[in-house]
C-alpha cells in the first residue's frame, strides 16, 4: 500500500481513542510540524505515516503534549504463568532510548511497518510489570520474520509498555510470540516469589487493510504545550500509580523535579521480603500529569534528623502489590521533622516517546520534610 | 534444499554444499573440485599449514589416516588445526553435528558397539587426523547413560541440560549421542558423513563396512562454518542487515575474533585426569539465533567493542577492526574486578568481562575451551537464519553453567538500571538460545557406545 492510500484510510477511529489532554494548557503554542512532515524525516514512499518524527527546537523542558494523536489496533491478549499480556500496534514511531544519561534518537527506518507494543501485568492485582525484559518473535506460516528484544517505553496514551518498530513482510496473519523474562527487581508482600520465571504466549497479529485502518496518526494542534495526553481507555491495566491518599502507610510529603513526582510514604513495618522489622521508606515515582510509573532509576536517599544523617543509601527498586513499583529501604526509625533528601543517580532507563524525551533528564536533588 | 549453484564463489559454494549434505552435496563438491581444481575450499593467506607455508590449491589427494597415530583424546584437535600468527587456533572451516538416537531400547548390545567402533575406525583409516583431513568426535548424553542401570561415576559432572537464565526457554537436545565432524575441506567432510550415516561405500578409498545408521537414526543434522571470509560470504541470512556489515576478515558474524589462546582453557585442563573416562571431557552444545540488525544498525563500533569486550576496551581503544591486534589474548582479565562499579559509570557491561569472572579457577586458569562456529541453519526449517553453534569443553558441565550464569549479568542489573536484563548487557540483546545439550566425550578407547563404568563392566 502506498502512503497516500494509507492516509486516505485513517479516518476511522478505534475504540482506543484519546480523551484529550491534561495539564496546564496555557503554555506557549506549539511550533511543531505534523507527524511525518518534518524536514528531513519524510517517510519513504510506500511506508505508512509515522508518528513522533518531528523536530524539537522549541520544546519546553519537562513533559509536553505530544504533537499528534493516534489510534492503535488492539491485537489480543493471553495469559501464561504469573503473567497476562496484551499486544497492539500503531504507526511506526520515533523514540528516544536512554543509556545512563545518554539519549539516543531511534528514527523510523525505511521499511518499518508498525510500532509494536506489548504490556505485561499481574492478572491477580492488575499491576503492570515495568522492569523486566521482553522479546518478540514474529513468524508467518512458521517462518521467522523478526525477533527482537524490545524496549521498556513511556508514552502519553499508553504509559509504560514495551515497544519497538518492526518491519513485516506485507499483509497477512502473523504470530507474535511474546516472551517475558523473570525480573531481578526485589518483590515484596504477596509478590515475593512471583515473577521470577520466564513465560511466553503466542498472539495472532493481523496486519491487514482493516487493522491498518485502526492505526492512525493526526497532528494535534495543542502539541508542544506543557501537559500530556490523558491515558487511553483500554481493556488492559494502565501503569498509573495509586494516588498519594491511596498509598499504604503514612504519606510524608512529595517533591517534584524535572516533571518527575516523588511521593514519600513510610510503613511502620516493612513488607514481607524486606529483612528486619525497621520502618520502611518508600518513594513512589511517577510522571507529573498522568501518574505513570517511572521505573529503572537509581535513587539515593539521605535521611537527616537534627542535622545528623541517620540513613544514607541507594533505595532498591521494588515491586509490591500495595505500594506497586517503588524505591524502598528499611530505615532506623522515622520522626516528625526528619528531612529526606532524594538524589537521582541514574535517570529512568526507559525509552521515551514524544513528549517525554525532554523530561526526567536532569532532575535536581529534592527534599521532603516529614 | 536445492544443490548449490556452481556459479557461486567458492566459499559460499562450499558452505552451501555442506549445508545441503547427502550425496547431492558431496557430488556438487566433487564436481566443483574436478572442474575447478584451484582453490577449492581454501583461500590464500588464511590457510597456513603447520610448516608455515600457504597453499592456494586443494590437492586432489586427501591424506589418509593411521589409526595408530590418532590421539587418545577425541577432543585433541588443537595440535592438528591451523594457527594464526599469534598462535590462536583456527578451527576447521566446515563442521557438521549429527545428533543420533539409538534404534533399540535399553543398553546397547555388543554387536551394536562393534558396529560403531568399526564405523569410526574406518574414518581414522580414511583421513589423516588433521584440519585438511578430518577431525571428529562422538559424545553421549545423560539420556544415553540412563539406558543403563549403573549410573555414571559421581566424578562425572553431567547433568541434563537446563535453562540457565531468567529469560531463555531452549529446547533440550536429549538424543543419545552427537557426532562432530570438522574439516577445512568441504568435500572431505561430506564424504566422511556419507560414510558414517549415508550412502557412501568408500571413504577416501577405504571400504566402508559399518555405518552408524545400522544402529541409530540421525535425529538432527546441523552444519556450520568458521574462519575469515565465510561469515562475510554467507551473511545473506535472516538476522543480518541487508547492508552486509560483516567484515571480510571476520571469522564470525559479530565482526570480532574470539577464542584467543590466552582466554581459552587448554585441552589438558578440560581433560579428566582420572576415573574410567580419564582422557575424556564434557561438552555442551548450544544453538543461538543471532539478530544483528541493532548490533550493526544502532551501535557504533565503540559500542560494539564495549558490549563484546568491556567498556574499558572501547575507552582505551584497545580493539582495532576485528581485534587481530589483540594478539593471543583479549586482555579481559584486566577488566574483571569491580565490574558492577564500571558498569555504573559506563551504563554498559561487556560480554567477555562478565563471563570471564566465572571462567577462571582459583589459580587463574581458564575453565572452558570454546569451539563455536557459525551457521545459517534454522533448526526445524529450511530458512537461512544466522545462528551460532556453541560447543564448549570443560571438566564438568557445572563450569559451563557457572560461566553462562555470570554472562547473564543479573548482579549488574541490580547494580545499575542502565544495564537491563538484555539491553546494554553484553551481547544478550542479540542472541536467543534455542537449543542446549550436554554430553560426555569419552576417550577414544571408550568412544563406541560406552557403559557408564567402562573399565569395570566391559
mmCIF file of C-alpha atoms in Angstrom, chain A residues 86-361:
data_model
loop_
_atom_site.group_PDB
_atom_site.id
_atom_site.type_symbol
_atom_site.label_atom_id
_atom_site.label_comp_id
_atom_site.label_asym_id
_atom_site.label_seq_id
_atom_site.Cartn_x
_atom_site.Cartn_y
_atom_site.Cartn_z
ATOM 1 C CA UNK A 86 -1.642 -7.628 25.607
ATOM 2 C CA UNK A 87 -0.395 -6.879 22.105
ATOM 3 C CA UNK A 88 -1.252 -3.901 19.929
ATOM 4 C CA UNK A 89 0.297 -1.788 17.231
ATOM 5 C CA UNK A 90 0.227 1.665 15.772
ATOM 6 C CA UNK A 91 2.150 3.540 13.106
ATOM 7 C CA UNK A 92 5.954 3.456 13.310
ATOM 8 C CA UNK A 93 7.274 5.823 15.954
ATOM 9 C CA UNK A 94 10.338 7.824 16.657
ATOM 10 C CA UNK A 95 11.506 7.302 20.203
ATOM 11 C CA UNK A 96 14.483 8.052 22.360
ATOM 12 C CA UNK A 97 16.382 5.303 24.122
ATOM 13 C CA UNK A 98 18.348 6.011 27.273
ATOM 14 C CA UNK A 99 21.636 4.548 28.441
ATOM 15 C CA UNK A 100 22.782 6.188 31.631
ATOM 16 C CA UNK A 101 22.435 9.885 30.858
ATOM 17 C CA UNK A 102 22.859 9.433 27.107
ATOM 18 C CA UNK A 103 19.772 9.804 24.953
ATOM 19 C CA UNK A 104 19.732 8.289 21.512
ATOM 20 C CA UNK A 105 17.029 9.011 18.977
ATOM 21 C CA UNK A 106 15.694 5.982 17.144
ATOM 22 C CA UNK A 107 14.319 7.222 13.861
ATOM 23 C CA UNK A 108 11.819 5.479 11.675
ATOM 24 C CA UNK A 109 13.575 3.401 9.076
ATOM 25 C CA UNK A 110 12.575 2.601 5.550
ATOM 26 C CA UNK A 111 10.505 -0.499 5.653
ATOM 27 C CA UNK A 112 9.232 -0.138 9.206
ATOM 28 C CA UNK A 113 5.661 -1.396 9.065
ATOM 29 C CA UNK A 114 4.417 -0.639 12.532
ATOM 30 C CA UNK A 115 5.242 0.139 16.126
ATOM 31 C CA UNK A 116 4.522 -2.984 18.097
ATOM 32 C CA UNK A 117 3.582 -2.559 21.732
ATOM 33 C CA UNK A 118 3.113 -5.059 24.489
ATOM 34 C CA UNK A 119 2.146 -4.677 28.070
ATOM 35 C CA UNK A 120 2.607 -7.257 30.794
ATOM 36 C CA UNK A 121 0.785 -7.339 34.099
ATOM 37 C CA UNK A 122 -0.166 -9.469 37.040
ATOM 38 C CA UNK A 123 -3.648 -10.780 36.321
ATOM 39 C CA UNK A 124 -4.431 -11.036 40.037
ATOM 40 C CA UNK A 125 -3.747 -7.438 41.027
ATOM 41 C CA UNK A 126 -3.643 -5.882 37.559
ATOM 42 C CA UNK A 127 -0.231 -4.428 38.392
ATOM 43 C CA UNK A 128 1.777 -3.537 35.289
ATOM 44 C CA UNK A 129 5.260 -5.080 35.470
ATOM 45 C CA UNK A 130 7.689 -2.396 34.380
ATOM 46 C CA UNK A 131 11.214 -3.604 34.989
ATOM 47 C CA UNK A 132 11.960 -6.871 33.253
ATOM 48 C CA UNK A 133 12.884 -7.977 29.751
ATOM 49 C CA UNK A 134 10.533 -8.616 26.874
ATOM 50 C CA UNK A 135 11.256 -10.081 23.479
ATOM 51 C CA UNK A 136 9.041 -10.648 20.492
ATOM 52 C CA UNK A 137 9.373 -13.259 17.790
ATOM 53 C CA UNK A 138 7.233 -12.674 14.726
ATOM 54 C CA UNK A 139 6.589 -15.606 12.431
ATOM 55 C CA UNK A 140 4.372 -16.203 9.462
ATOM 56 C CA UNK A 141 3.367 -19.710 8.419
ATOM 57 C CA UNK A 142 6.148 -20.993 10.648
ATOM 58 C CA UNK A 143 8.843 -18.842 9.053
ATOM 59 C CA UNK A 144 10.805 -16.319 11.040
ATOM 60 C CA UNK A 145 10.034 -12.717 10.149
ATOM 61 C CA UNK A 146 11.646 -10.933 13.059
ATOM 62 C CA UNK A 147 12.826 -11.393 16.595
ATOM 63 C CA UNK A 148 13.902 -8.581 18.868
ATOM 64 C CA UNK A 149 14.351 -7.631 22.455
ATOM 65 C CA UNK A 150 12.019 -4.665 22.688
ATOM 66 C CA UNK A 151 12.481 -1.668 24.901
ATOM 67 C CA UNK A 152 10.685 -0.504 28.002
ATOM 68 C CA UNK A 153 8.986 2.740 26.983
ATOM 69 C CA UNK A 154 6.830 5.535 28.188
ATOM 70 C CA UNK A 155 4.220 7.186 26.008
ATOM 71 C CA UNK A 156 1.397 9.540 26.858
ATOM 72 C CA UNK A 157 -1.559 7.465 25.800
ATOM 73 C CA UNK A 158 -0.012 4.085 26.682
ATOM 74 C CA UNK A 159 2.029 4.832 29.764
ATOM 75 C CA UNK A 160 4.646 2.222 30.437
ATOM 76 C CA UNK A 161 4.903 -0.504 27.805
ATOM 77 C CA UNK A 162 7.453 -2.477 25.824
ATOM 78 C CA UNK A 163 7.766 -1.418 22.226
ATOM 79 C CA UNK A 164 9.707 -1.325 19.013
ATOM 80 C CA UNK A 165 9.313 -0.658 15.304
ATOM 81 C CA UNK A 166 9.074 -3.767 13.184
ATOM 82 C CA UNK A 167 9.271 -4.492 9.516
ATOM 83 C CA UNK A 168 6.749 -7.054 8.331
ATOM 84 C CA UNK A 169 6.571 -8.953 5.112
ATOM 85 C CA UNK A 170 3.409 -7.476 3.652
ATOM 86 C CA UNK A 171 -0.201 -8.038 4.551
ATOM 87 C CA UNK A 172 -1.189 -11.160 6.342
ATOM 88 C CA UNK A 173 -1.679 -13.009 9.563
ATOM 89 C CA UNK A 174 1.424 -13.333 11.655
ATOM 90 C CA UNK A 175 2.073 -14.899 15.015
ATOM 91 C CA UNK A 176 3.747 -12.817 17.680
ATOM 92 C CA UNK A 177 5.373 -14.778 20.472
ATOM 93 C CA UNK A 178 5.871 -12.530 23.471
ATOM 94 C CA UNK A 179 8.459 -13.751 25.961
ATOM 95 C CA UNK A 180 8.854 -12.074 29.317
ATOM 96 C CA UNK A 181 11.908 -12.673 31.472
ATOM 97 C CA UNK A 182 11.862 -13.263 35.175
ATOM 98 C CA UNK A 183 12.581 -9.999 36.919
ATOM 99 C CA UNK A 184 15.543 -9.309 39.163
ATOM 100 C CA UNK A 185 13.706 -6.471 40.889
ATOM 101 C CA UNK A 186 13.001 -7.144 44.563
ATOM 102 C CA UNK A 187 9.470 -8.369 45.147
ATOM 103 C CA UNK A 188 7.691 -7.943 48.458
ATOM 104 C CA UNK A 189 4.412 -8.848 50.117
ATOM 105 C CA UNK A 190 2.290 -11.218 48.099
ATOM 106 C CA UNK A 191 4.639 -10.632 45.154
ATOM 107 C CA UNK A 192 7.533 -12.354 46.944
ATOM 108 C CA UNK A 193 8.431 -15.435 44.961
ATOM 109 C CA UNK A 194 6.429 -14.379 41.926
ATOM 110 C CA UNK A 195 7.536 -13.071 38.508
ATOM 111 C CA UNK A 196 10.866 -14.865 38.759
ATOM 112 C CA UNK A 197 10.338 -17.245 35.848
ATOM 113 C CA UNK A 198 10.097 -16.532 32.158
ATOM 114 C CA UNK A 199 6.893 -17.161 30.235
ATOM 115 C CA UNK A 200 5.757 -16.925 26.642
ATOM 116 C CA UNK A 201 2.473 -16.522 24.839
ATOM 117 C CA UNK A 202 1.512 -16.547 21.193
ATOM 118 C CA UNK A 203 -0.873 -13.875 19.963
ATOM 119 C CA UNK A 204 -2.063 -13.634 16.359
ATOM 120 C CA UNK A 205 -1.046 -10.430 14.637
ATOM 121 C CA UNK A 206 -3.301 -9.314 11.824
ATOM 122 C CA UNK A 207 -1.628 -6.826 9.525
ATOM 123 C CA UNK A 208 -4.324 -6.098 7.002
ATOM 124 C CA UNK A 209 -6.025 -3.100 5.440
ATOM 125 C CA UNK A 210 -8.696 -3.429 8.128
ATOM 126 C CA UNK A 211 -6.277 -3.337 11.040
ATOM 127 C CA UNK A 212 -4.214 -0.634 9.426
ATOM 128 C CA UNK A 213 -7.324 1.471 9.258
ATOM 129 C CA UNK A 214 -7.403 1.283 13.015
ATOM 130 C CA UNK A 215 -3.980 2.806 13.393
ATOM 131 C CA UNK A 216 -3.757 6.416 12.564
ATOM 132 C CA UNK A 217 -1.830 9.487 13.474
ATOM 133 C CA UNK A 218 -3.044 13.033 13.077
ATOM 134 C CA UNK A 219 -1.401 16.284 14.048
ATOM 135 C CA UNK A 220 -2.600 17.718 17.327
ATOM 136 C CA UNK A 221 -2.623 21.476 17.443
ATOM 137 C CA UNK A 222 -2.043 21.713 21.165
ATOM 138 C CA UNK A 223 1.108 19.684 20.878
ATOM 139 C CA UNK A 224 4.149 21.261 22.456
ATOM 140 C CA UNK A 225 2.325 22.819 25.373
ATOM 141 C CA UNK A 226 3.242 21.700 28.858
ATOM 142 C CA UNK A 227 0.976 18.809 29.721
ATOM 143 C CA UNK A 228 0.226 15.373 28.395
ATOM 144 C CA UNK A 229 -2.463 13.488 26.604
ATOM 145 C CA UNK A 230 -4.618 11.555 29.010
ATOM 146 C CA UNK A 231 -4.169 7.811 29.380
ATOM 147 C CA UNK A 232 -6.182 5.990 26.796
ATOM 148 C CA UNK A 233 -9.205 3.928 27.593
ATOM 149 C CA UNK A 234 -8.083 0.391 27.324
ATOM 150 C CA UNK A 235 -9.108 -3.088 28.258
ATOM 151 C CA UNK A 236 -5.753 -3.759 29.884
ATOM 152 C CA UNK A 237 -4.425 -2.159 33.050
ATOM 153 C CA UNK A 238 -2.575 1.116 32.966
ATOM 154 C CA UNK A 239 0.712 1.817 34.651
ATOM 155 C CA UNK A 240 -0.823 4.637 36.681
ATOM 156 C CA UNK A 241 0.381 4.555 40.281
ATOM 157 C CA UNK A 242 -2.056 4.951 43.181
ATOM 158 C CA UNK A 243 -2.956 8.475 44.184
ATOM 159 C CA UNK A 244 -0.992 9.513 47.287
ATOM 160 C CA UNK A 245 -4.013 9.081 49.518
ATOM 161 C CA UNK A 246 -4.325 5.507 48.331
ATOM 162 C CA UNK A 247 -0.760 4.521 49.110
ATOM 163 C CA UNK A 248 -0.277 2.401 52.205
ATOM 164 C CA UNK A 249 1.496 3.799 55.274
ATOM 165 C CA UNK A 250 1.842 7.426 56.271
ATOM 166 C CA UNK A 251 2.355 9.710 53.321
ATOM 167 C CA UNK A 252 5.044 12.172 54.419
ATOM 168 C CA UNK A 253 5.013 14.522 51.511
ATOM 169 C CA UNK A 254 6.109 14.841 47.941
ATOM 170 C CA UNK A 255 8.506 16.647 45.693
ATOM 171 C CA UNK A 256 8.730 17.381 42.001
ATOM 172 C CA UNK A 257 11.746 17.802 39.790
ATOM 173 C CA UNK A 258 12.005 17.828 36.014
ATOM 174 C CA UNK A 259 8.383 16.668 35.969
ATOM 175 C CA UNK A 260 9.131 13.568 37.982
ATOM 176 C CA UNK A 261 6.921 13.454 41.032
ATOM 177 C CA UNK A 262 8.153 11.634 44.115
ATOM 178 C CA UNK A 263 5.566 10.699 46.730
ATOM 179 C CA UNK A 264 7.107 9.577 50.018
ATOM 180 C CA UNK A 265 5.395 7.205 52.378
ATOM 181 C CA UNK A 266 6.594 5.252 55.386
ATOM 182 C CA UNK A 267 5.354 1.976 56.817
ATOM 183 C CA UNK A 268 5.809 1.093 60.476
ATOM 184 C CA UNK A 269 6.991 -2.352 59.496
ATOM 185 C CA UNK A 270 8.445 -3.416 56.197
ATOM 186 C CA UNK A 271 6.546 -5.515 53.693
ATOM 187 C CA UNK A 272 7.331 -9.231 53.728
ATOM 188 C CA UNK A 273 10.520 -9.833 51.820
ATOM 189 C CA UNK A 274 12.476 -6.988 53.397
ATOM 190 C CA UNK A 275 14.783 -8.084 56.187
ATOM 191 C CA UNK A 276 14.227 -6.871 59.732
ATOM 192 C CA UNK A 277 11.319 -5.018 61.275
ATOM 193 C CA UNK A 278 12.503 -1.453 60.972
ATOM 194 C CA UNK A 279 10.197 1.109 59.438
ATOM 195 C CA UNK A 280 10.152 1.127 55.661
ATOM 196 C CA UNK A 281 10.598 4.160 53.489
ATOM 197 C CA UNK A 282 9.057 4.035 50.030
ATOM 198 C CA UNK A 283 9.301 6.543 47.214
ATOM 199 C CA UNK A 284 6.616 6.250 44.577
ATOM 200 C CA UNK A 285 7.980 7.926 41.444
ATOM 201 C CA UNK A 286 5.547 8.900 38.736
ATOM 202 C CA UNK A 287 5.091 11.267 35.835
ATOM 203 C CA UNK A 288 3.723 14.689 36.676
ATOM 204 C CA UNK A 289 0.435 14.614 34.804
ATOM 205 C CA UNK A 290 -0.677 11.053 34.299
ATOM 206 C CA UNK A 291 0.972 9.485 37.312
ATOM 207 C CA UNK A 292 2.655 6.800 35.235
ATOM 208 C CA UNK A 293 5.288 4.727 36.951
ATOM 209 C CA UNK A 294 8.871 5.948 36.468
ATOM 210 C CA UNK A 295 10.835 2.729 36.682
ATOM 211 C CA UNK A 296 14.504 1.803 36.456
ATOM 212 C CA UNK A 297 16.061 4.754 38.246
ATOM 213 C CA UNK A 298 18.957 4.739 40.654
ATOM 214 C CA UNK A 299 17.635 6.805 43.554
ATOM 215 C CA UNK A 300 19.771 7.710 46.549
ATOM 216 C CA UNK A 301 18.123 8.758 49.788
ATOM 217 C CA UNK A 302 19.536 10.569 52.809
ATOM 218 C CA UNK A 303 17.516 10.988 55.963
ATOM 219 C CA UNK A 304 18.712 13.610 58.412
ATOM 220 C CA UNK A 305 17.446 14.282 61.886
ATOM 221 C CA UNK A 306 18.542 17.385 63.740
ATOM 222 C CA UNK A 307 21.366 17.885 61.286
ATOM 223 C CA UNK A 308 22.617 14.341 61.703
ATOM 224 C CA UNK A 309 22.482 11.754 58.965
ATOM 225 C CA UNK A 310 20.573 8.704 60.151
ATOM 226 C CA UNK A 311 20.174 6.904 56.814
ATOM 227 C CA UNK A 312 22.096 7.162 53.589
ATOM 228 C CA UNK A 313 21.539 4.511 50.963
ATOM 229 C CA UNK A 314 20.550 3.762 47.452
ATOM 230 C CA UNK A 315 16.884 2.780 47.585
ATOM 231 C CA UNK A 316 16.050 -0.531 45.985
ATOM 232 C CA UNK A 317 13.761 -0.984 43.045
ATOM 233 C CA UNK A 318 10.911 -2.999 44.486
ATOM 234 C CA UNK A 319 7.599 -4.372 43.308
ATOM 235 C CA UNK A 320 4.838 -4.696 45.877
ATOM 236 C CA UNK A 321 1.128 -5.353 45.409
ATOM 237 C CA UNK A 322 0.148 -2.353 47.562
ATOM 238 C CA UNK A 323 2.968 0.109 47.000
ATOM 239 C CA UNK A 324 3.284 -1.095 43.414
ATOM 240 C CA UNK A 325 6.630 -0.365 41.765
ATOM 241 C CA UNK A 326 8.628 1.874 44.076
ATOM 242 C CA UNK A 327 12.052 2.600 45.512
ATOM 243 C CA UNK A 328 12.378 1.451 49.086
ATOM 244 C CA UNK A 329 14.613 0.798 52.050
ATOM 245 C CA UNK A 330 14.416 -0.010 55.732
ATOM 246 C CA UNK A 331 15.228 2.987 57.947
ATOM 247 C CA UNK A 332 16.161 3.116 61.565
ATOM 248 C CA UNK A 333 13.075 4.983 62.733
ATOM 249 C CA UNK A 334 11.123 7.904 61.324
ATOM 250 C CA UNK A 335 10.288 11.044 63.272
ATOM 251 C CA UNK A 336 8.409 14.245 62.560
ATOM 252 C CA UNK A 337 10.844 16.866 61.348
ATOM 253 C CA UNK A 338 13.119 14.374 59.629
ATOM 254 C CA UNK A 339 14.346 15.630 56.322
ATOM 255 C CA UNK A 340 14.587 13.242 53.414
ATOM 256 C CA UNK A 341 16.836 14.226 50.558
ATOM 257 C CA UNK A 342 16.434 12.374 47.262
ATOM 258 C CA UNK A 343 19.038 12.347 44.552
ATOM 259 C CA UNK A 344 18.600 10.685 41.176
ATOM 260 C CA UNK A 345 21.893 8.959 40.393
ATOM 261 C CA UNK A 346 20.588 7.435 37.164
ATOM 262 C CA UNK A 347 17.540 8.835 35.375
ATOM 263 C CA UNK A 348 14.714 6.440 34.487
ATOM 264 C CA UNK A 349 16.186 3.980 31.999
ATOM 265 C CA UNK A 350 13.050 3.843 29.961
ATOM 266 C CA UNK A 351 12.769 4.862 26.334
ATOM 267 C CA UNK A 352 10.663 7.952 25.714
ATOM 268 C CA UNK A 353 8.006 8.610 23.183
ATOM 269 C CA UNK A 354 7.432 12.177 22.106
ATOM 270 C CA UNK A 355 6.534 14.474 24.950
ATOM 271 C CA UNK A 356 8.650 12.627 27.484
ATOM 272 C CA UNK A 357 12.070 12.924 25.884
ATOM 273 C CA UNK A 358 12.520 16.338 27.476
ATOM 274 C CA UNK A 359 11.586 15.238 30.995
ATOM 275 C CA UNK A 360 13.310 13.393 33.841
ATOM 276 C CA UNK A 361 16.649 14.080 32.241
#
